[in-house]
Coordinates of C-alpha atoms in Angstrom, one line a residue:
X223 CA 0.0 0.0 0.0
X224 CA 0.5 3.8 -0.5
X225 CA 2.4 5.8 2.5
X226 CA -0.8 8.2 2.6
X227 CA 1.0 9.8 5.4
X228 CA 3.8 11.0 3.3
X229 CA 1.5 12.3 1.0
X230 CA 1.9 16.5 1.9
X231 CA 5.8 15.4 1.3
X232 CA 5.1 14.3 -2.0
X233 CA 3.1 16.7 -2.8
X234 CA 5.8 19.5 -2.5
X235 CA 8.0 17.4 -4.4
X236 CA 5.9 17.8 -7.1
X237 CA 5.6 21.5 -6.5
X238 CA 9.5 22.0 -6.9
X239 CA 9.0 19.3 -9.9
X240 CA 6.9 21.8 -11.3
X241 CA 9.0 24.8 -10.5
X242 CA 11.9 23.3 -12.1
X243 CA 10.2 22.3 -15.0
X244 CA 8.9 26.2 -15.4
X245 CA 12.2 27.6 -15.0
X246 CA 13.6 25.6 -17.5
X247 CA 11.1 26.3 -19.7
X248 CA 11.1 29.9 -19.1
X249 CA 14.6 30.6 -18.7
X250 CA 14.3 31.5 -23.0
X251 CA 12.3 34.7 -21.7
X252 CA 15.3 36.2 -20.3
X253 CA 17.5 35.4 -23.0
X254 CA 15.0 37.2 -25.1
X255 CA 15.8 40.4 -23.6
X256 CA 19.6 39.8 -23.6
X257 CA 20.8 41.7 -26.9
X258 CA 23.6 39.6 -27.2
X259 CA 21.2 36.3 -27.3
X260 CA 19.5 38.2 -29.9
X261 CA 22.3 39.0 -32.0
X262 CA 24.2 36.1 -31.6
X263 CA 21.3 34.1 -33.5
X264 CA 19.9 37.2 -35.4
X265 CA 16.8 37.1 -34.1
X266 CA 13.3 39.0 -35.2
X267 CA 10.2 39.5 -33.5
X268 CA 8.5 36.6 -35.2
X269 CA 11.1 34.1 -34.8
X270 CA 11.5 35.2 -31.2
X271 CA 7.9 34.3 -30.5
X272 CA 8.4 31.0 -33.1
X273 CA 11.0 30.4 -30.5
X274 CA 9.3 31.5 -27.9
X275 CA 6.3 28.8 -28.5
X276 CA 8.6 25.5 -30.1
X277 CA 8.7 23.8 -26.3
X278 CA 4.3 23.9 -26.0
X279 CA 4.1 22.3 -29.2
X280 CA 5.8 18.9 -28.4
X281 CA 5.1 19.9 -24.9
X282 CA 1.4 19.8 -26.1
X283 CA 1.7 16.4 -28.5
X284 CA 2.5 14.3 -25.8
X285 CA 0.0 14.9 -23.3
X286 CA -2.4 12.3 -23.8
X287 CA 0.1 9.9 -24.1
X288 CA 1.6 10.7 -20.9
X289 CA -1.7 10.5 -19.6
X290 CA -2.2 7.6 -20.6
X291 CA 1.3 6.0 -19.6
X292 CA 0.6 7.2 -15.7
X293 CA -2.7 5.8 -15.6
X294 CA -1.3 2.3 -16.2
X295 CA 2.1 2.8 -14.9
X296 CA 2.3 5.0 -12.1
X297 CA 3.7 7.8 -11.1
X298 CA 7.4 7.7 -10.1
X299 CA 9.6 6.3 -13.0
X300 CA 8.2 7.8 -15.7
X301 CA 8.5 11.3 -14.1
X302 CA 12.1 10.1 -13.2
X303 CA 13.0 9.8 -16.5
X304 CA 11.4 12.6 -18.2
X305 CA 12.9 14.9 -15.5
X306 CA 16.6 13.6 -16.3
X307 CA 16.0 14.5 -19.8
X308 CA 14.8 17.7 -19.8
X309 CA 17.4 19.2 -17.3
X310 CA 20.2 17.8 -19.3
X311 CA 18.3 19.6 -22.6
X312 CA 17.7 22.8 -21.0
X313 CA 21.3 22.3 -20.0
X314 CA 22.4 21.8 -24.0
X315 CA 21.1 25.0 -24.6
X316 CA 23.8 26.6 -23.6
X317 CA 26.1 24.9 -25.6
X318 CA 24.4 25.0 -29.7
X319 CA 25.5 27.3 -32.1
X320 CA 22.9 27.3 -34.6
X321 CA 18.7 28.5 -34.4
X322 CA 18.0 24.9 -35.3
X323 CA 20.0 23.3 -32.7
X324 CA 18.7 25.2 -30.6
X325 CA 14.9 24.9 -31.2
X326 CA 15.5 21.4 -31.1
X327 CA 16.8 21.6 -27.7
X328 CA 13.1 23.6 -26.8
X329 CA 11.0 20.9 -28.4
X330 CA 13.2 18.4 -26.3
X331 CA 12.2 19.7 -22.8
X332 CA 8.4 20.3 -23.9
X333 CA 8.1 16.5 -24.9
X334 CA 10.1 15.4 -21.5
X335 CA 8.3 18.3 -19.2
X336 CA 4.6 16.7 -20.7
X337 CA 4.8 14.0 -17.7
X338 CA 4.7 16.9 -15.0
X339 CA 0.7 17.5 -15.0
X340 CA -0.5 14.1 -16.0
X341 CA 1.4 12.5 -13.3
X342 CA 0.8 15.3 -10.7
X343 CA -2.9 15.1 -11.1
X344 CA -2.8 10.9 -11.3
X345 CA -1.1 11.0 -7.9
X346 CA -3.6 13.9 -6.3
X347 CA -6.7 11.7 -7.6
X348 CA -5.7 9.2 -5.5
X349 CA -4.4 10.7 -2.2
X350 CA -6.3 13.5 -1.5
X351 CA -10.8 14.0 -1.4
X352 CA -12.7 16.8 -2.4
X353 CA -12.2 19.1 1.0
X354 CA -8.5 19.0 0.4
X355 CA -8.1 19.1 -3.5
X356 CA -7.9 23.2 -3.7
X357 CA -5.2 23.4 -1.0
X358 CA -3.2 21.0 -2.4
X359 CA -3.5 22.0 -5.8
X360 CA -3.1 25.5 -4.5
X361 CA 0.4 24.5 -2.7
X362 CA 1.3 23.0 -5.8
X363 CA 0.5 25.8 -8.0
X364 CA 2.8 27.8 -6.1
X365 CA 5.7 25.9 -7.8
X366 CA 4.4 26.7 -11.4
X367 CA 4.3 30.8 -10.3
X368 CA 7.4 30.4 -8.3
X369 CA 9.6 28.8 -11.7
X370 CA 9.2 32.3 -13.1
X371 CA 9.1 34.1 -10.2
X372 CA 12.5 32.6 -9.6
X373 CA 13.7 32.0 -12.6
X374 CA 13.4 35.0 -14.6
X375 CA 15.4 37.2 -12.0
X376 CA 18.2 34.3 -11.8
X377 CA 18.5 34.1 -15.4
X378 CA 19.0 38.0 -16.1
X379 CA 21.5 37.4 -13.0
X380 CA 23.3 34.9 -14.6
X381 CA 23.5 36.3 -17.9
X382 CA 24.5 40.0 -16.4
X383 CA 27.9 38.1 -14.4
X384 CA 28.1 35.3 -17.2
X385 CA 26.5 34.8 -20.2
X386 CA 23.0 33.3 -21.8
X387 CA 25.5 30.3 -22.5
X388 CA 26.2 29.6 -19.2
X389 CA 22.9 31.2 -17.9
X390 CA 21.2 27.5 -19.4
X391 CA 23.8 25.2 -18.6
X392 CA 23.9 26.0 -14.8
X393 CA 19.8 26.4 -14.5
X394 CA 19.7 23.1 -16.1
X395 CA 21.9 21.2 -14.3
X396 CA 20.6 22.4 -10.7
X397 CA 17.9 20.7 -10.9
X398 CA 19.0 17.3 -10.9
X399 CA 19.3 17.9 -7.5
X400 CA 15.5 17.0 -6.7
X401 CA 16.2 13.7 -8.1
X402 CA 17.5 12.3 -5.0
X403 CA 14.7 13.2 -2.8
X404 CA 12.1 11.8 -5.1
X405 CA 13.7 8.4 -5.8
X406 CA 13.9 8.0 -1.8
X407 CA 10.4 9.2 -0.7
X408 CA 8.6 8.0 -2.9
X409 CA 7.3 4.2 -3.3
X410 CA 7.6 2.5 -6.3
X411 CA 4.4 2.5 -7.7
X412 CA 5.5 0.5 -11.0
X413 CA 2.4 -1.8 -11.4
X414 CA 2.3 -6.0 -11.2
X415 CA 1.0 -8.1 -14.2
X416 CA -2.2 -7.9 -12.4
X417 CA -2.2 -4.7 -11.5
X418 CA -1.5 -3.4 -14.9
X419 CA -5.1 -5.7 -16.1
X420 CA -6.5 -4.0 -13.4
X421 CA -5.5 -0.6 -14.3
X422 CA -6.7 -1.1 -18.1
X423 CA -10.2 -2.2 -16.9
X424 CA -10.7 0.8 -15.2
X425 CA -9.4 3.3 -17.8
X426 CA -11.8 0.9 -20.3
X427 CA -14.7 2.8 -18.1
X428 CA -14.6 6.2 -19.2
X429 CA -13.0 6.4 -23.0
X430 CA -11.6 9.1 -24.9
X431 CA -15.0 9.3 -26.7
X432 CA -16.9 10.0 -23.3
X433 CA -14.3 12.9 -22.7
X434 CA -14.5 14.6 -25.7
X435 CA -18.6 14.1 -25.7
X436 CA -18.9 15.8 -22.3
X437 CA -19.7 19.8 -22.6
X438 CA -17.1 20.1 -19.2
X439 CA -14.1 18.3 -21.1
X440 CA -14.5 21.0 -23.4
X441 CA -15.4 23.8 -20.9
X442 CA -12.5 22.6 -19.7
X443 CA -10.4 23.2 -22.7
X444 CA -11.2 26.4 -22.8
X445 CA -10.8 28.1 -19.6
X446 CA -7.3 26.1 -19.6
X447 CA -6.7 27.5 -23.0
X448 CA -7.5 31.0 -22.0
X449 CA -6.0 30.9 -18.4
X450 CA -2.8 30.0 -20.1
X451 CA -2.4 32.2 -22.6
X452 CA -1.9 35.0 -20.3
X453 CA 0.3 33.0 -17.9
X454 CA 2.4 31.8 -20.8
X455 CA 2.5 35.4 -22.3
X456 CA 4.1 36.5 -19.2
X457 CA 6.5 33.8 -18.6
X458 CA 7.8 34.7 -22.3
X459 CA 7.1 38.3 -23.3
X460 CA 6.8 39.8 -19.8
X461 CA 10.8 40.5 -19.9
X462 CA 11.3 42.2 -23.2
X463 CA 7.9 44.3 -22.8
X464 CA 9.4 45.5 -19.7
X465 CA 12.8 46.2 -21.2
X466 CA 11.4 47.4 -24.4
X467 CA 8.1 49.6 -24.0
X468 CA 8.9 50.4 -20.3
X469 CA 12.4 51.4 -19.8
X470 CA 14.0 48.8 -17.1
X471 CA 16.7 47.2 -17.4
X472 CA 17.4 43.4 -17.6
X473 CA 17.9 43.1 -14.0
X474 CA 14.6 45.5 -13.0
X475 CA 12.5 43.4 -15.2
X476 CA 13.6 40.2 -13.6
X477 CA 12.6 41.9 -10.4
X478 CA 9.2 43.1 -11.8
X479 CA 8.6 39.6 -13.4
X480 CA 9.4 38.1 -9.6
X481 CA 6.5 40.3 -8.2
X482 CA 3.7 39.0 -10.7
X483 CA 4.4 35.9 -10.0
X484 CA 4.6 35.8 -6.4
X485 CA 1.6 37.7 -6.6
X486 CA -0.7 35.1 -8.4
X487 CA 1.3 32.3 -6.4
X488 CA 0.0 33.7 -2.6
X489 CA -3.6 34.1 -4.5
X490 CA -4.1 30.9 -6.1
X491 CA -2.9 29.5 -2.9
X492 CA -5.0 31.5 -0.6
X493 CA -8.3 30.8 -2.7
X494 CA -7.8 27.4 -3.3
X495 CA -8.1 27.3 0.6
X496 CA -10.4 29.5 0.9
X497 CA -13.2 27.4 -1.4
X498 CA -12.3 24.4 0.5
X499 CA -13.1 25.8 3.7
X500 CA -16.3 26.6 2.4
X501 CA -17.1 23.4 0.6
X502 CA -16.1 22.1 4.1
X503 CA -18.6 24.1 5.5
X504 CA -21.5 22.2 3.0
X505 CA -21.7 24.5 0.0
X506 CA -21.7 23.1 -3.4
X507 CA -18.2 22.1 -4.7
X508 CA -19.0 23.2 -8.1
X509 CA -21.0 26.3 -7.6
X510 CA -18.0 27.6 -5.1
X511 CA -15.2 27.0 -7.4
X512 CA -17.0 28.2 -10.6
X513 CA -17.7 31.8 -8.4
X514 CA -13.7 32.1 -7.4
X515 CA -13.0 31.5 -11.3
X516 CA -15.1 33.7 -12.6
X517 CA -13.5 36.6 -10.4
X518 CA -10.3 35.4 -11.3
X519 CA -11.0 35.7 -15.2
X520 CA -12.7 39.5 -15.0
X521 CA -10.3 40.4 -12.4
X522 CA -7.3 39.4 -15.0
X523 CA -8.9 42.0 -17.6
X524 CA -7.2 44.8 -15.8
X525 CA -3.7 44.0 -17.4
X526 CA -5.7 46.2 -20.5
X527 CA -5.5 49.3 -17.9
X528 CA -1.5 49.1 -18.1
X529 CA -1.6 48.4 -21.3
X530 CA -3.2 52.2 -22.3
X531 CA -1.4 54.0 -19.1
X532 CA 0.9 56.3 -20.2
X533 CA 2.4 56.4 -16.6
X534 CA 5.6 53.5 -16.2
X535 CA 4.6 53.3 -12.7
X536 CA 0.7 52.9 -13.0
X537 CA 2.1 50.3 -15.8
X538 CA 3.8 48.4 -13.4
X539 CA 1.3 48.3 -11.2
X540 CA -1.5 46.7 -13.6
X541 CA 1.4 44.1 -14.5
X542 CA 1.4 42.7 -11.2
X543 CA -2.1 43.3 -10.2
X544 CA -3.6 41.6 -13.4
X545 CA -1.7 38.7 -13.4
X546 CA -2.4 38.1 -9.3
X547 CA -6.0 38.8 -9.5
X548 CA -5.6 35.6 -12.3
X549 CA -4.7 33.8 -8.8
X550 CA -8.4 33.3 -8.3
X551 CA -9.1 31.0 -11.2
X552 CA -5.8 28.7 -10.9
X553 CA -6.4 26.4 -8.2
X554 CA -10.4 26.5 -8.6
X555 CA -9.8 26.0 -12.0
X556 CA -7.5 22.7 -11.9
X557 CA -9.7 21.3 -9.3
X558 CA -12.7 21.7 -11.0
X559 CA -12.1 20.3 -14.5
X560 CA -9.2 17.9 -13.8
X561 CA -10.5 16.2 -10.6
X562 CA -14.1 17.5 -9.4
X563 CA -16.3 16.9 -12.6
X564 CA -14.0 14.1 -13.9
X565 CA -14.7 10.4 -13.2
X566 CA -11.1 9.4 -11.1
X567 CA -11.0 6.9 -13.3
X568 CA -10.0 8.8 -16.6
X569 CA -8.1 11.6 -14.2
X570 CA -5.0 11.0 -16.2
X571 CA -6.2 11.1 -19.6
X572 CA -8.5 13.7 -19.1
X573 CA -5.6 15.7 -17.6
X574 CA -3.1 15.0 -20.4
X575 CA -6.4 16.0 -22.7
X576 CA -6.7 19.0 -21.1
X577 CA -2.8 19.7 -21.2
X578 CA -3.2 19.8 -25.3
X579 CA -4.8 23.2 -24.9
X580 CA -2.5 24.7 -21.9
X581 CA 0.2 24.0 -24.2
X582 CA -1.2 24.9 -27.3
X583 CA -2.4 28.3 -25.2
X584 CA 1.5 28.4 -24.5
X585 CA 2.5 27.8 -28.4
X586 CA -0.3 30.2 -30.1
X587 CA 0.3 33.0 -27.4
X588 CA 4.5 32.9 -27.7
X589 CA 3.8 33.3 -31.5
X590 CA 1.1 35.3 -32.2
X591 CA 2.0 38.1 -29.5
X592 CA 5.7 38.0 -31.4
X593 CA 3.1 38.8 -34.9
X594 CA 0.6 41.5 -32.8
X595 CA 4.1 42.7 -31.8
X596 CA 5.3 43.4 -34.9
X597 CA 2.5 44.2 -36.7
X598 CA 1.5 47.2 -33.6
X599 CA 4.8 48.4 -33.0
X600 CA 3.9 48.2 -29.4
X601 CA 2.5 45.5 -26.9
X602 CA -0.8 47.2 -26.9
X603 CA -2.6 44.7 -29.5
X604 CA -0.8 41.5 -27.4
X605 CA -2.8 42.3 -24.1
X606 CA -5.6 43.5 -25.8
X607 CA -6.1 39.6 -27.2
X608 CA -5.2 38.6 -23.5
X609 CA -8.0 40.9 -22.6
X610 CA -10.0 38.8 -25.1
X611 CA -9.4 35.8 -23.9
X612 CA -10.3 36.5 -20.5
X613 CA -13.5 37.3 -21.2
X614 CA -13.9 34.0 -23.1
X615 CA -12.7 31.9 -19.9
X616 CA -15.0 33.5 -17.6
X617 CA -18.0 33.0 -20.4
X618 CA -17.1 29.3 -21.0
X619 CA -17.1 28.8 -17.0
X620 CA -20.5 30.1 -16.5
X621 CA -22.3 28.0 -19.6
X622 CA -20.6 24.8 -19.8
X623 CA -19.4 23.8 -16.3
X624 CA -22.0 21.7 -14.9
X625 CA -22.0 18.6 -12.7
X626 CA -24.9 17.2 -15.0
X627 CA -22.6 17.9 -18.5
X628 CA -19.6 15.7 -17.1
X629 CA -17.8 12.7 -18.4
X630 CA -20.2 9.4 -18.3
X631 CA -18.6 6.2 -16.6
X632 CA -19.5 2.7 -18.3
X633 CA -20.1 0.5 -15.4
X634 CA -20.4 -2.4 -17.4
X635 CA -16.9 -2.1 -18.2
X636 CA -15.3 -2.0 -15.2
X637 CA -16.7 -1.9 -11.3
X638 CA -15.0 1.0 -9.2
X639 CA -15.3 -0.8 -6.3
X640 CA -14.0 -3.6 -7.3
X641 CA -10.9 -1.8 -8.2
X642 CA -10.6 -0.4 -4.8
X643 CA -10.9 -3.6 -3.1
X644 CA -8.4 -4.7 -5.9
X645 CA -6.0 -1.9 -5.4
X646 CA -6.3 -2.1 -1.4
X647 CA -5.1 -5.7 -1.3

């Protein structure tokens, strides 16, 4: 059997998993405002954002399949693996020479970093009920808001005493240090012959085709696609606007990027709580965590207001605001359409499903703020489509997230609690 009392452990192991994994990926967003990064590869706008988005795209590919792997084959070895290979590719960075090399080194770490959320979620489904979900998923949210938090101000560090080169190698080898601690901690939850049968029988319950014909799954989809593409927009253009359209240097936009993010980090954690205690208290799960989303979203459209202020203060401001106001909707958000309204059975696949459209939020908002870029001159038209999109989560929340519209579970295939018993013996 699972340690279940190890499980808060875990759990911030997979918070500094996820840390890692969004430093590495991030760590790009301060070479983009390093001019000699830029020159050394001759870099425009466009192929800055093309650059910008290559990780999400291979990133986004292999999310169902990871789902799929950790719902049959646990948790630890496969994230083992994946982790090893995308610090020693975000280390490579530093060492190509050409764009090529060194967009394949970006798709690299988004197909190794596409175990993170699959695995995460398959080990939350199991360890932690309804009254706890939004804390935990609130503690490990931090991690995702504390990789750029942390990252972009180490990065412009690193390259201000160093160089971009060395700036990847050394972010990328650090983190093999959380290696150790997970391979210790954690059991080995590679499953037996029979748990394996077992494990297909209950993914048989609730296919891909009951996923994708629930109107959740594709609520879902959408207030994923449209929480990301701000949080993905900051992680990779929140540097160079800063440097570019507001005056600050490399090292003051780290610092300014550090702020946001802590900012949404203390939010999502604070609100994830917060609805818990009062789905503790007897209110409806889904009614509470639909309310903290929907302020999240329309609180998130006031990145628009430093987008028009003409004052560099009042547009620092609205930078951090915005993007902690979005702190409402994270936590909510993942509990609600990875783990509330979705059968534990099909957590993992449904998770890796609904990791196709975080990364492909990541991919189309890396590229087509690099095109709004170029074609406005200015980073106006970029949060104005962020604005957009906000407006879209918060719509998609209210229509299509409803216990009665979720996934359908075939009992004929497969009998839960005969998996339980199974899985308890």
């Amino acid at each position: 059997m699972k340690r279940r009392e190890n499980r808060w452990v875990i759990l911030v192991l997979l918070a500094l998993g996820l840390m890692i994994s969004h430093m590495d990926r991030t760590s790009v967003s301060a070479a983009f405002a390093d001019h000699h990064f830029v020159g050394d590869f001759a870099l425009t706008h466009v192929e800055r954002g093309w650059l910008g988005s290559a990780m999400f795209w291979s990133y986004g590919l292999l999310q169902m399949p990871m789902g799929w792997l950790v719902d049959r084959y646990g948790v630890k070895w496969p994230y083992s693996i994946c982790f090893l290979l995308w610090c020693l590719a975000a280390a490579a960075t530093g060492v190509v020479t050409t764009l090529g090399a060194l967009i394949l080194m970006r798709l690299l770490i988004g197909a190794a970093e596409s175990v993170v959320v699959p695995a995460t979620y398959r080990y939350l489904a199991d360890h932690f009920d309804e009254t706890r979900k939004g804390t935990a998923l609130g503690i490990y949210s931090i991690g995702g808001k504390m990789g750029p938090a942390l990252g972009a101000p180490i990065a412009a560090w690193l390259i201000a005493i160093t160089s971009w080169k060395a700036m990847f190698v050394v972010t990328g080898l650090a983190g093999l240090i959380w290696l150790l601690p997970w391979l210790l901690m954690l059991e080995n939850d590679f499953p037996s012959k029979a748990q394996l049968a077992t494990a297909r029988q209950r993914a048989a319950s609730v296919p891909l085709r009951n996923l994708l014909s629930s109107p959740v799954v594709w609520g879902g989809l959408i207030t994923n696609f449209c929480y990301s593409y701000f949080a993905f927009y900051c992680m990779t253009w929140m540097p160079a606007y800063l440097v570019e359209q507001r005056g600050l240097s490399l090292e003051q936009s780290g610092l300014y990027t550090f702020f946001s993010f802590v900012g949404i980090a203390i939010v999502a954690a604070l609100a994830g709580w917060a609805a818990d205690r009062l789905i503790a208290r007897g209110h409806d799960a889904v009614a509470v965590r639909k309310s903290f989303i929907v302020t999240g979203f329309v609180g998130g459209t006031t990145v628009l207001f430093g987008a028009y202020t003409r004052s560099p203060q009042m547009a620092l401001f609205w930078n951090v605001v915005s993007l902690s106001l979005l702190g409402f909707v994270t936590a909510n958000n993942l509990a609600l359409v990875k783990l509330t309204l979705i059968p534990k059975q099909a957590v993992g696949l449904n998770t890796g499903l609904q990791q196709v459209a975080t990364s492909l939020a990541g991919g189309v908002s890396a590229s087509l703020s690099g095109w709004l870029l170029h074609v406005g001159h200015s980073y106006t038209l970029p949060m104005l489509a962020i604005f957009m999109f906000l407006l879209l989560g918060a719509t998609s929340t209210v229509v299509l997230l409803r216990r009665e519209w979720a996934p359908k579970v075939n009992e004929s295939a497969f009998d839960a609690r005969q998996y339980e018993e199974r899985a308890a013996s």
